[in-house]
Each structure stands twice: as structure tokens, then as C-alpha cells.
Amino acid sequence: MTNIAVLVKQVPDTNARIVISDDRVDLSAVKMVMSPYDEFAVETALQHREASGGEVTAITVGGASADKVLKDAKAIGVDHIVRIDCDSYLDSNSLQSMISSVISEIGAEVVYCGKAAADTGAGSTGPGIAERLGWASVSNIISATFSDIISVVAPVQGGNARISVSLPAVISCDKGNVKVRKPNVKGIMQAKKAQVDVKSASPSSSSISIISHSLPPSKPAGKTYEGGAAAAEVAQLLRDEANVI
Amino acid sequence: MSQTIVIAEIAKGAIHPTTAELVTAANALGSAPIVIVPCTDSTIADAAGSIQGISKVIALKSDIFAEYDASGWATAIDAVAPSGIIITSANPQSKDLAARLAARRNISVVQDVVAIEGGNLVSPIYSGKAMQTVSLAGDAAVSVRANIFAASPQGASADVSVVDATGDMATAVEEFLARASTRLDVAEANIIISGGRGMGSPDNFSHLEKIADTIGAAVGASRAAVDTWEPISHAMQVGQTGKTVNPNLYIAVGISGAIQHLAGMRSSKYIVAINKDADAPIFQHADYGIVATWEEALPVLQASLSAMMN
């Protein structure tokens, strides 16, 4: 029996166009979804439960609108859903301290998360909470098998390796070979009725402040050619003008 | 001036050239950095001593640095690094280490920095669809993208001291797995040539591979190609749900330039687009655009590049 936690985050649909107004990203018109890599984390957590027994708790941080991502996780099959209530900007330090305190409170022995959230792309949360909890961590795994220890496949310099990890541990998931299960009707009905366990945690002081958001600088217009024969000229320019060949 | 600490980037048992870029970033953020070289053989650290603009080098020697273990590395490095701003490269392993070190010190981490403007840090968010500028008040860990900051020149001779480190590994490598492909990985390549669904079939990727072999490039793919064709593996996928890359040269062939794909490669230094549709969005991001089918353009490109390489 293993007490398993999985971290999920609500992010803008990856196909959405990002709009800036008043120096801040404006997400008011954007569809929010579970961060894609978190889907692999949920699937891996469920597979771990199937192998060892136990229960899976999905945890998110956000305001009430973030309940949707928890309901999505519930519909796929997690047992419990927890939201750490906070609607303001958190730097990595505050966010990780809040999540680690809730992980300790629920007594989880293993935490799964996506390798990075599709909004910040930072990938700091998994290793960061592992350090705060004094746990092992492996990042960017592409497959996992479960016994007393967890055996994962993860990238190392020059290729992949099979790595053994003893619990407690934090494991972040890349896309890999995992097929993600879809919610069934029963799951969706249960998710509708499920209660979100709302927890409060106080953020610690932050040493980072956001100055502004902006759109990436647009490149000056390039040169365009018609017809495949131009590839010869482009090859020359790559060497003589761009110096990249 | 804040103390800065650069964690040297090691690849194939030597100091990676990116380390000199980290030194430039460190000088933009504070004083001349201390460079820490995690190593099993301290002689490799001598190369770091020749980078201009550093204060000293610490060769941090231990068997635990033979394979990456987040917990063991963070413990060992934390023990010798003074407080200050810690700077690492922004590859997946170094970002992981930056996050661990920051958490260990109860300080914040800023990942994937691509510019330093008046002490503020700029990094892409939403996979480069927007940029975020943050200010730092106090110590932090900062990872810096490769190929953006100019490398600090060689020619110095800073002090190199050797420190024996201790640390416990929390994970163990059981076995190294043979790569499905012997090709260069897109995440490690300076040049990438990628194919999209416009390639027509996965077999046609052999034309991209031929060019890749000629110029030492990796072969990438769009999500559409990966989702459509079984033989095109996710490891090749460039884009928001694949790898984010910023090589010196990115050649996109038969890729329309979906927002998802652009997010993963728009920071490449030079972009070449080959597409038969003149209205494809990829052309708006290309330095050199060729409106043609790949069947027309690739043989010419292949022949020209081959001639240059000989």
C-alpha cells in the first residue's frame, strides 16, 4: 500500500494565442487545460497504485477556478483531490514551500509531477520539493516499473539509463511510452460529485517580482526565394553571411 | 555587487564551451564569479581557469559526479558554494540542479534566462509565446540558455583549488540503455533539420538524414509528423510538448509553422524554411525562406552543402 500524490496544474491550452495587455499576460479569453505533462504524471501515479495498492491524491495550487483540473484528474481515477488555496503570483520558493508542507501533512511517500508546466516551462517544482522534503528525485522519466523500489528510464548524458529510486521520492514525467487513459462516464459522474479538499498554506516571502510580460521581439523580415534551385544560394548564405555552416 | 557562482557545464569529461557563456552572464549580474567544476578528475578544471572574468576555480572532486544524482550533487555543491547568485546552464540536468540548489537554500530559482537587462532577468514563458522580465532582490539560482550570451574569452590564469566532496547518492543507475537511434539528439545539436507532415511519408525523412549527416545536424520533427507516423519518435519532436531548442541553425522542411511548433524553435539563431505553400506561417519567422517542394529543394541543398564540406 503506497500513499501516492500527483501534482497537477491548470495552464492555457497549448494551441492558444497569448495576449498581453498592460504589461501582463491576459488569459481571460483562453481555454484552460491540465498541463500536458501532468497527464503522464497522473497516468504513472495510477499505474503505481495498480501495482502496489494504496491511494492517489491529486494536488493543485490556485483559486476556485483551478478545481476543474482536479475534477479532470478525479474523472481519470485519482482517489482524493486537494487544492491549496492561493490566487496570487508565487515565486518558486513560496510555491514549493506550500506544496511540501501539504505533502507532509497528507503523508505521501511518492510524488509524481509533469517534467515542466506548459506555462512557465521551468521544471523547478519537482526537484525543488524533493530537496525541501529531503527526498530523492529523478526528472524527465519516460517509463516506470514498480516494486519495493521504483525503476525508471530517464535521460542521462549520451542516452537513456534505467535508474532505481528508493522511496520517498519525487518523480517528474516526460511523454515517453505511456498511453494516457481517458475518463469514462462513471468517472465523470463521480468527479462531478467529488468534494475538493481546500487547504490553506501561507506563502513565504518572495525575492522575485515580475516587472513585465511582453511579446517576443519579432524578427526582421528574412529573404524569400521561389523555387528549389534557390537552395544553392541559401546554402552559400548560410556559410558566408550567417557563418553557421 | 552580488557574489556569483557559476556551476561549470561538463560534457564528455571536459568543460563544455557553454561555461564561458555562463561567466558572461555572471558578470552581468554581479562580480566576477567563482567557477565550481563538479568532477571525478580534477585536472579537467584547469581549462576553466583560462576563462577571463572569473575570480577563482574550485575543482569539486568526488565519485558521485560520475553520474547525475540530484540530491547528492546539490548537497556536495551547496557545501562549497558561498552564498550569492548561482548560475547554471539551462539543459534539463542543470535546470534540475539549479532547482535543487535553490530549494536547499530557501531562495528562488529563475530558469531559461535569455537576456539580462539592467540586472533584471528575461526568460520565455508559454514556450516562448511571451517573455517575462523579473527583478531579483537577494540571492537566487539562475539557469541560462546556451547560444545567447557571448562566451567570455580565453587567456586568463585563475587559481584552481581542489576540494574533495562527499555526498550520498539517492538514486542508482542500473544500466545504460542502447539508443533506439544512433543519431544526434535535437537537444544537443547546433544544427537541426526538421520535417513535418509535408514530407509526405516517414520514409522521406531519409532525405533529411542525408543532409544531417553532411553537416553534422540532428533530425527533428513537428508534432503533426510524430502523431501521424509511428516511426517518427517523440524524442525527435520539437515544440511545446516536445523539446525546446535554440540551435545556431534550424531548417524546417514541410512544416507549416503551427504556434505549437514555433514555440519550440523560434529562438534559433538562424531559421531556414522550405515549404511549397508561400502563405505558411513559418516564413514569417525564417531568415531564409524557399517556396518550393522538398523534392525540388532538398537535392539542391544536399549537393551545395556537400560541395562546401569537401
XYZ file of C-alpha atoms in Angstrom:
555
model
C 0.000 0.000 0.000
C 1.507 3.276 -1.061
C 0.362 6.798 -0.320
C 0.817 8.441 -3.728
C 0.486 12.128 -4.613
C 0.400 13.718 -8.047
C 0.786 17.435 -8.774
C -1.437 18.920 -11.464
C -1.545 22.440 -12.857
C -4.041 24.333 -14.941
C -2.434 26.113 -17.909
C -3.596 27.766 -21.131
C -4.337 25.313 -23.939
C -1.015 24.888 -25.753
C -2.653 25.943 -29.034
C -3.879 29.220 -27.545
C -2.537 32.561 -28.666
C -1.076 34.530 -25.772
C -2.238 38.141 -25.487
C -0.562 40.885 -23.457
C -2.437 43.837 -22.001
C -0.954 46.427 -19.638
C 2.381 44.592 -19.496
C 0.754 41.392 -18.245
C -0.360 38.196 -19.945
C -4.141 38.315 -20.314
C -5.612 34.823 -20.016
C -9.246 35.903 -19.694
C -10.229 34.591 -23.130
C -8.053 31.481 -23.057
C -9.258 27.909 -22.540
C -7.502 26.342 -19.537
C -6.466 22.675 -19.523
C -4.366 20.267 -17.482
C -0.694 20.857 -18.349
C 0.129 18.129 -20.913
C 2.994 16.508 -18.982
C 0.813 16.305 -15.870
C -1.388 13.851 -17.772
C 1.578 11.477 -17.875
C 2.192 12.041 -14.167
C -1.440 11.138 -13.356
C -1.225 8.024 -15.525
C 2.056 6.934 -13.880
C 0.570 7.532 -10.412
C -2.459 5.378 -11.268
C -0.214 2.616 -12.614
C 1.783 2.753 -9.377
C -1.452 2.374 -7.378
C -2.471 -0.598 -9.526
C 0.907 -2.275 -8.904
C 1.242 -1.637 -5.175
C -2.207 -0.816 -3.836
C -2.846 2.389 -1.962
C -4.411 5.705 -2.866
C -3.630 8.627 -5.147
C -4.169 12.249 -4.121
C -4.074 14.938 -6.821
C -2.888 18.330 -5.590
C -3.038 21.722 -7.268
C -2.396 25.305 -6.200
C -4.781 28.049 -7.241
C -8.100 29.777 -6.789
C -11.515 28.125 -7.109
C -11.264 28.112 -10.911
C -8.453 25.568 -10.573
C -10.923 22.985 -9.225
C -11.592 21.964 -12.822
C -8.147 20.420 -13.240
C -8.730 18.401 -10.043
C -12.107 17.195 -11.309
C -10.389 16.148 -14.546
C -7.892 14.106 -12.504
C -10.726 12.624 -10.457
C -12.570 11.593 -13.621
C -9.466 9.711 -14.771
C -9.305 7.824 -11.464
C -7.475 9.542 -8.596
C -8.937 8.934 -5.113
C -8.630 12.345 -3.452
C -8.383 15.918 -4.718
C -6.733 18.754 -2.809
C -6.448 22.427 -3.705
C -4.014 24.671 -1.906
C -5.911 27.932 -1.929
C -3.909 30.826 -3.374
C -4.785 33.118 -6.233
C -1.751 35.398 -6.341
C 1.641 35.131 -8.035
C 4.029 32.798 -6.254
C 7.728 32.521 -6.946
C 9.328 29.060 -6.872
C 10.342 29.437 -3.244
C 6.818 30.192 -1.961
C 5.117 27.672 -4.212
C 7.419 24.819 -3.247
C 7.226 25.503 0.465
C 3.418 25.461 0.323
C 3.296 22.214 -1.663
C 5.900 20.474 0.520
C 4.002 21.290 3.694
C 0.815 19.769 2.263
C 2.718 16.678 1.017
C 3.996 16.153 4.569
C 0.535 16.713 6.002
C -1.115 14.047 3.831
C 1.789 11.638 4.424
C 2.597 10.903 0.779
C 5.538 8.553 0.124
C 5.949 9.325 -3.551
C 5.061 12.396 -5.597
C 4.618 12.419 -9.360
C 4.556 15.590 -11.457
C 4.955 16.641 -15.092
C 8.518 17.444 -16.191
C 7.524 21.098 -16.580
C 4.296 23.062 -16.682
C 3.332 24.395 -20.093
C 3.126 27.977 -18.805
C 6.491 28.645 -17.134
C 8.287 25.631 -18.621
C 10.669 25.868 -15.673
C 10.559 22.303 -14.317
C 11.655 23.513 -10.881
C 8.801 22.252 -8.730
C 9.610 18.517 -8.705
C 13.297 18.735 -7.750
C 12.571 21.731 -5.511
C 10.027 19.979 -3.306
C 12.217 16.857 -3.208
C 15.049 18.958 -1.777
C 12.761 20.598 0.787
C 11.449 17.197 1.884
C 14.948 15.655 1.865
C 13.818 13.080 -0.700
C 15.397 11.531 -3.780
C 14.250 12.755 -7.173
C 14.500 11.736 -10.798
C 13.364 14.067 -13.542
C 12.039 13.597 -17.083
C 11.322 9.857 -16.844
C 9.854 8.096 -19.878
C 8.764 4.846 -18.182
C 8.493 3.295 -14.723
C 8.051 -0.135 -13.125
C 7.068 -0.593 -9.511
C 8.206 -2.950 -6.728
C 9.832 -2.120 -3.366
C 11.896 0.350 -5.276
C 10.803 2.191 -8.398
C 12.776 1.525 -11.534
C 12.547 4.296 -14.122
C 14.031 5.077 -17.515
C 15.340 8.639 -17.744
C 17.761 10.548 -19.963
C 21.418 10.775 -18.925
C 24.300 12.290 -20.861
C 24.596 10.411 -24.131
C 21.360 8.435 -23.957
C 18.935 6.834 -21.521
C 19.529 4.754 -18.413
C 17.474 2.525 -16.143
C 17.681 4.120 -12.705
C 16.481 2.718 -9.388
C 14.925 5.074 -6.867
C 14.040 4.256 -3.269
C 11.032 5.893 -1.669
C 10.316 8.511 -0.578
C 10.924 10.256 -3.889
C 9.665 12.860 -6.343
C 9.472 11.723 -9.959
C 8.815 14.065 -12.891
C 7.362 12.619 -16.076
C 8.087 13.270 -19.747
C 5.824 11.994 -22.532
C 7.570 8.651 -23.023
C 5.792 5.458 -23.945
C 2.872 5.869 -21.560
C -0.622 5.727 -23.056
C -2.806 8.059 -21.053
C -6.229 6.669 -20.086
C -9.351 8.689 -20.836
C -12.152 9.314 -18.347
C -15.217 7.067 -18.644
C -18.826 8.080 -17.928
C -18.730 6.677 -14.389
C -15.552 8.620 -13.671
C -17.035 11.849 -14.968
C -20.157 11.373 -12.815
C -18.032 10.697 -9.719
C -15.884 13.719 -10.460
C -18.968 15.950 -10.580
C -19.953 14.916 -7.067
C -16.420 14.852 -5.647
C -15.544 17.336 -2.923
C -12.349 19.333 -3.292
C -10.389 19.384 -0.052
C -9.329 23.038 0.174
C -6.243 23.682 2.271
C -4.654 26.956 3.162
C -0.909 27.460 3.314
C 0.899 30.700 3.811
C 3.372 31.725 1.134
C 6.847 32.661 2.317
C 8.379 35.985 1.329
C 9.431 36.232 -2.281
C 12.710 37.598 -3.615
C 11.415 37.772 -7.186
C 8.977 40.310 -8.602
C 7.531 40.329 -12.078
C 8.406 43.579 -13.843
C 6.560 42.912 -17.090
C 5.332 40.465 -19.668
C 5.865 41.183 -23.339
C 5.564 39.526 -26.704
C 8.824 38.094 -28.065
C 10.705 40.538 -30.287
C 9.717 39.906 -33.884
C 12.495 39.112 -36.263
C 13.249 41.447 -39.147
C 11.816 40.067 -42.366
C 14.038 37.461 -43.942
C 14.824 36.744 -47.573
C 12.373 34.657 -49.551
C 13.089 32.763 -52.735
C 10.865 30.983 -55.251
C 11.794 27.511 -56.463
C 14.080 24.742 -55.260
C 17.127 25.969 -57.217
C 17.445 28.821 -54.693
C 18.624 26.260 -52.135
C 22.117 26.631 -53.615
C 22.169 30.355 -52.871
C 20.743 29.806 -49.387
C 23.473 27.261 -48.673
C 26.103 29.860 -49.661
C 24.477 32.493 -47.433
C 24.412 30.094 -44.503
C 28.156 29.846 -44.814
C 29.141 33.379 -45.885
C 26.503 35.593 -44.258
C 25.244 33.610 -41.259
C 28.512 31.708 -40.613
C 26.618 28.688 -39.340
C 27.956 26.043 -41.742
C 27.885 43.659 -6.180
C 26.474 40.229 -5.511
C 28.801 37.279 -5.314
C 28.148 35.000 -8.288
C 28.871 31.297 -8.564
C 28.989 29.514 -11.914
C 28.486 25.752 -11.960
C 30.609 24.615 -14.900
C 28.899 22.592 -17.591
C 30.629 19.242 -18.114
C 30.183 17.098 -21.200
C 32.149 14.010 -22.191
C 34.580 14.520 -19.317
C 35.572 18.097 -20.183
C 34.474 21.686 -19.566
C 31.776 22.487 -22.126
C 32.221 25.796 -24.029
C 28.851 26.974 -22.639
C 30.652 27.563 -19.331
C 32.316 30.666 -20.805
C 28.826 31.997 -21.709
C 27.722 31.469 -18.100
C 30.707 33.565 -16.983
C 29.493 36.442 -19.194
C 26.009 36.175 -17.660
C 27.509 36.099 -14.156
C 29.453 39.295 -14.776
C 26.241 40.965 -15.979
C 24.574 40.049 -12.678
C 27.316 40.747 -10.168
C 31.018 40.372 -9.506
C 33.454 38.044 -11.250
C 32.207 34.529 -10.461
C 33.718 31.634 -8.612
C 33.532 28.697 -11.023
C 32.742 25.334 -9.430
C 33.680 22.317 -11.521
C 31.946 19.122 -10.353
C 34.304 16.370 -11.479
C 35.771 12.947 -10.870
C 39.162 14.042 -12.262
C 40.250 17.485 -11.058
C 42.626 18.079 -13.977
C 39.662 18.943 -16.213
C 39.103 22.077 -14.091
C 42.314 23.707 -15.331
C 40.559 24.626 -18.580
C 38.049 26.713 -16.605
C 40.897 28.755 -15.110
C 41.732 30.213 -18.507
C 38.306 31.856 -18.927
C 38.584 35.631 -18.493
C 36.387 37.405 -15.967
C 36.391 34.855 -13.143
C 37.765 35.157 -9.632
C 38.793 31.550 -8.994
C 38.031 27.927 -9.796
C 37.069 25.232 -7.325
C 37.539 21.715 -8.696
C 34.981 19.812 -6.655
C 36.140 16.222 -6.863
C 34.110 13.161 -5.971
C 32.998 9.822 -7.361
C 29.406 10.970 -7.035
C 29.938 13.235 -10.049
C 30.327 10.209 -12.334
C 26.542 10.069 -12.824
C 23.974 12.745 -12.113
C 22.087 12.367 -8.848
C 20.112 15.470 -7.956
C 20.269 15.084 -4.206
C 23.933 14.074 -3.980
C 25.133 16.803 -6.344
C 23.139 19.551 -4.638
C 24.437 18.549 -1.204
C 28.065 18.484 -2.351
C 27.909 21.766 -4.293
C 25.969 23.584 -1.592
C 28.713 22.715 0.904
C 31.421 24.610 -1.022
C 29.493 27.403 -2.742
C 29.333 30.691 -0.838
C 26.008 32.481 -0.708
C 25.207 34.543 -3.788
C 23.655 34.120 -7.216
C 24.209 30.595 -8.549
C 24.328 30.278 -12.328
C 23.937 27.066 -14.292
C 23.285 26.124 -17.880
C 19.662 25.533 -18.886
C 19.801 21.976 -20.157
C 17.402 19.619 -18.355
C 20.002 18.255 -15.919
C 21.401 21.661 -14.981
C 17.912 23.148 -14.541
C 17.147 20.279 -12.192
C 20.326 21.043 -10.231
C 19.509 24.776 -10.119
C 16.069 23.989 -8.677
C 17.588 21.662 -6.071
C 20.236 24.171 -5.003
C 17.687 26.986 -4.740
C 15.336 24.876 -2.632
C 18.209 23.794 -0.404
C 18.986 27.453 0.315
C 15.387 28.600 0.503
C 15.959 31.005 -2.362
C 14.120 31.422 -5.659
C 15.080 29.949 -8.996
C 14.700 31.600 -12.405
C 15.051 29.178 -15.315
C 15.906 29.623 -19.009
C 17.220 33.177 -18.874
C 17.800 34.601 -22.369
C 18.684 38.212 -21.512
C 19.867 40.323 -18.582
C 18.620 43.904 -18.786
C 19.800 46.264 -16.070
C 20.052 43.432 -13.570
C 16.579 42.110 -14.466
C 16.197 38.626 -15.885
C 14.260 37.878 -19.064
C 13.013 34.375 -19.802
C 10.473 32.871 -22.181
C 7.099 31.771 -20.816
C 4.398 29.808 -22.607
C 7.262 28.184 -24.535
C 8.395 31.485 -25.973
C 4.978 32.848 -26.945
C 5.674 35.590 -24.388
C 8.630 36.877 -22.374
C 8.741 37.530 -18.643
C 11.042 40.066 -17.006
C 11.673 39.682 -13.270
C 13.748 41.594 -10.759
C 15.866 39.867 -8.136
C 16.087 41.033 -4.557
C 18.689 38.864 -2.928
C 20.231 35.522 -3.757
C 18.797 33.178 -6.374
C 19.647 30.293 -8.657
C 19.537 31.197 -12.341
C 19.792 28.915 -15.354
C 20.937 30.475 -18.611
C 20.157 29.249 -22.136
C 23.075 28.305 -24.361
C 23.986 30.147 -27.604
C 22.732 33.527 -26.372
C 25.413 35.208 -24.288
C 28.805 35.758 -25.894
C 31.463 33.434 -24.488
C 33.951 35.155 -22.202
C 37.317 34.974 -23.976
C 40.190 32.661 -23.047
C 43.594 33.796 -21.869
C 43.321 34.180 -18.087
C 45.020 32.032 -15.486
C 42.841 31.989 -12.395
C 43.642 29.997 -9.298
C 42.328 26.426 -9.289
C 41.885 24.772 -5.907
C 40.862 21.146 -5.494
C 38.277 20.262 -2.868
C 37.242 16.695 -2.081
C 33.482 16.445 -1.878
C 31.344 13.925 -0.131
C 27.720 13.161 -0.746
C 25.304 10.256 -0.785
C 23.625 9.113 -3.944
C 19.868 8.767 -3.570
C 19.441 7.027 -6.923
C 21.491 4.418 -8.774
C 21.977 3.765 -12.460
C 21.233 0.078 -13.087
C 22.101 0.025 -16.759
C 22.670 2.272 -19.736
C 20.188 1.599 -22.490
C 21.178 1.418 -26.104
C 19.719 4.318 -28.000
C 16.913 3.488 -30.374
C 18.715 5.735 -32.808
C 22.410 6.494 -33.088
C 21.596 9.930 -34.459
C 22.471 13.132 -32.662
C 19.740 14.296 -30.262
C 17.951 17.545 -31.136
C 18.562 18.808 -27.597
C 22.340 18.527 -28.055
C 22.696 19.755 -31.627
C 23.967 23.047 -33.014
C 22.162 22.451 -36.287
C 18.745 20.821 -36.635
C 16.875 19.847 -39.775
C 13.238 19.026 -39.076
C 10.473 17.534 -41.161
C 6.741 17.977 -40.922
C 3.749 16.292 -42.470
C 4.700 17.982 -45.730
C 7.380 15.284 -46.062
C 4.559 13.011 -47.234
C 5.785 9.812 -45.579
C 8.199 8.809 -42.804
C 10.422 7.126 -45.401
C 11.169 10.524 -46.897
C 12.915 11.550 -43.672
C 15.909 9.698 -45.139
C 16.473 12.813 -47.297
C 16.705 14.906 -44.120
C 19.052 12.366 -42.550
C 21.356 12.572 -45.545
C 21.697 16.337 -45.155
C 22.037 15.940 -41.387
C 24.958 13.565 -41.903
C 26.596 16.006 -44.303
C 26.610 18.962 -41.912
C 26.554 17.215 -38.519
C 22.956 18.065 -37.743
C 20.240 16.356 -35.723
C 16.937 15.397 -37.324
C 13.793 16.768 -35.689
C 10.102 16.603 -36.434
C 6.884 18.534 -35.905
C 4.168 17.216 -33.618
C 1.975 16.528 -36.651
C 4.665 14.250 -38.081
C 5.213 12.468 -34.752
C 1.481 11.958 -34.203
C 0.862 10.755 -37.760
C 3.779 8.399 -38.290
C 4.795 5.676 -35.852
C 8.487 5.557 -36.977
C 8.961 9.266 -36.163
C 9.621 9.090 -32.404
C 8.620 11.622 -29.778
C 12.316 12.066 -28.965
C 12.550 13.962 -32.269
C 9.626 16.276 -31.557
C 10.371 19.984 -31.431
C 7.644 22.183 -29.989
C 5.674 22.972 -26.911
C 5.005 19.348 -25.951
C 8.333 18.185 -27.320
C 11.766 19.733 -26.963
C 12.544 23.424 -26.880
C 15.682 24.060 -28.891
C 17.819 27.045 -29.799
C 20.479 25.854 -32.212
C 22.590 28.093 -34.435
C 20.662 26.866 -37.457
C 17.188 25.357 -37.740
C 15.998 24.086 -41.104
C 12.241 23.440 -41.243
C 11.118 21.309 -44.171
C 7.443 20.744 -44.956
C 6.497 22.368 -41.638
C 3.733 24.958 -41.806
C 4.719 26.614 -38.525
C 1.895 25.898 -36.087
C 2.094 28.049 -32.959
C 2.927 24.864 -31.044
C 5.997 24.221 -33.209
C 7.155 27.847 -33.289
C 7.132 27.823 -29.508
C 9.874 25.195 -29.513
C 12.272 26.659 -32.089
C 11.680 30.380 -32.576
C 14.766 31.355 -30.575
C 17.065 29.534 -33.025
C 19.778 31.894 -34.268
C 19.038 31.299 -37.972
C 15.932 29.695 -39.431
C 15.563 28.284 -42.940
C 12.084 27.300 -44.129
C 11.324 25.128 -47.113
C 7.620 24.859 -47.870
C 5.538 24.702 -51.022
C 2.871 26.977 -49.521
C 4.045 30.606 -49.733
C 1.497 31.569 -47.065
C 2.791 29.119 -44.441
C 3.326 30.983 -41.130
C 6.834 29.514 -40.831
C 8.029 32.004 -43.480
C 7.335 34.924 -41.136
C 9.991 33.548 -38.803
C 12.527 32.454 -41.407
C 15.766 34.266 -42.178
C 15.850 32.390 -45.466
C 12.635 31.087 -46.966
C 12.406 28.852 -50.009
C 8.973 28.432 -51.563
C 9.324 25.025 -53.186
C 8.518 21.376 -52.635
C 11.072 19.445 -50.630
C 11.545 17.191 -53.663
C 12.848 20.215 -55.596
C 14.813 21.929 -52.855
C 16.483 19.173 -50.828
C 18.629 17.641 -53.603
C 19.993 21.116 -54.426
C 20.632 21.874 -50.748
C 22.285 18.491 -50.288
C 24.575 18.980 -53.304
C 25.568 22.527 -52.292
C 26.284 21.609 -48.689
C 28.258 18.521 -49.715
C 30.401 20.629 -52.040
C 31.105 23.081 -49.191
C 32.044 20.414 -46.692
C 34.612 18.829 -49.033
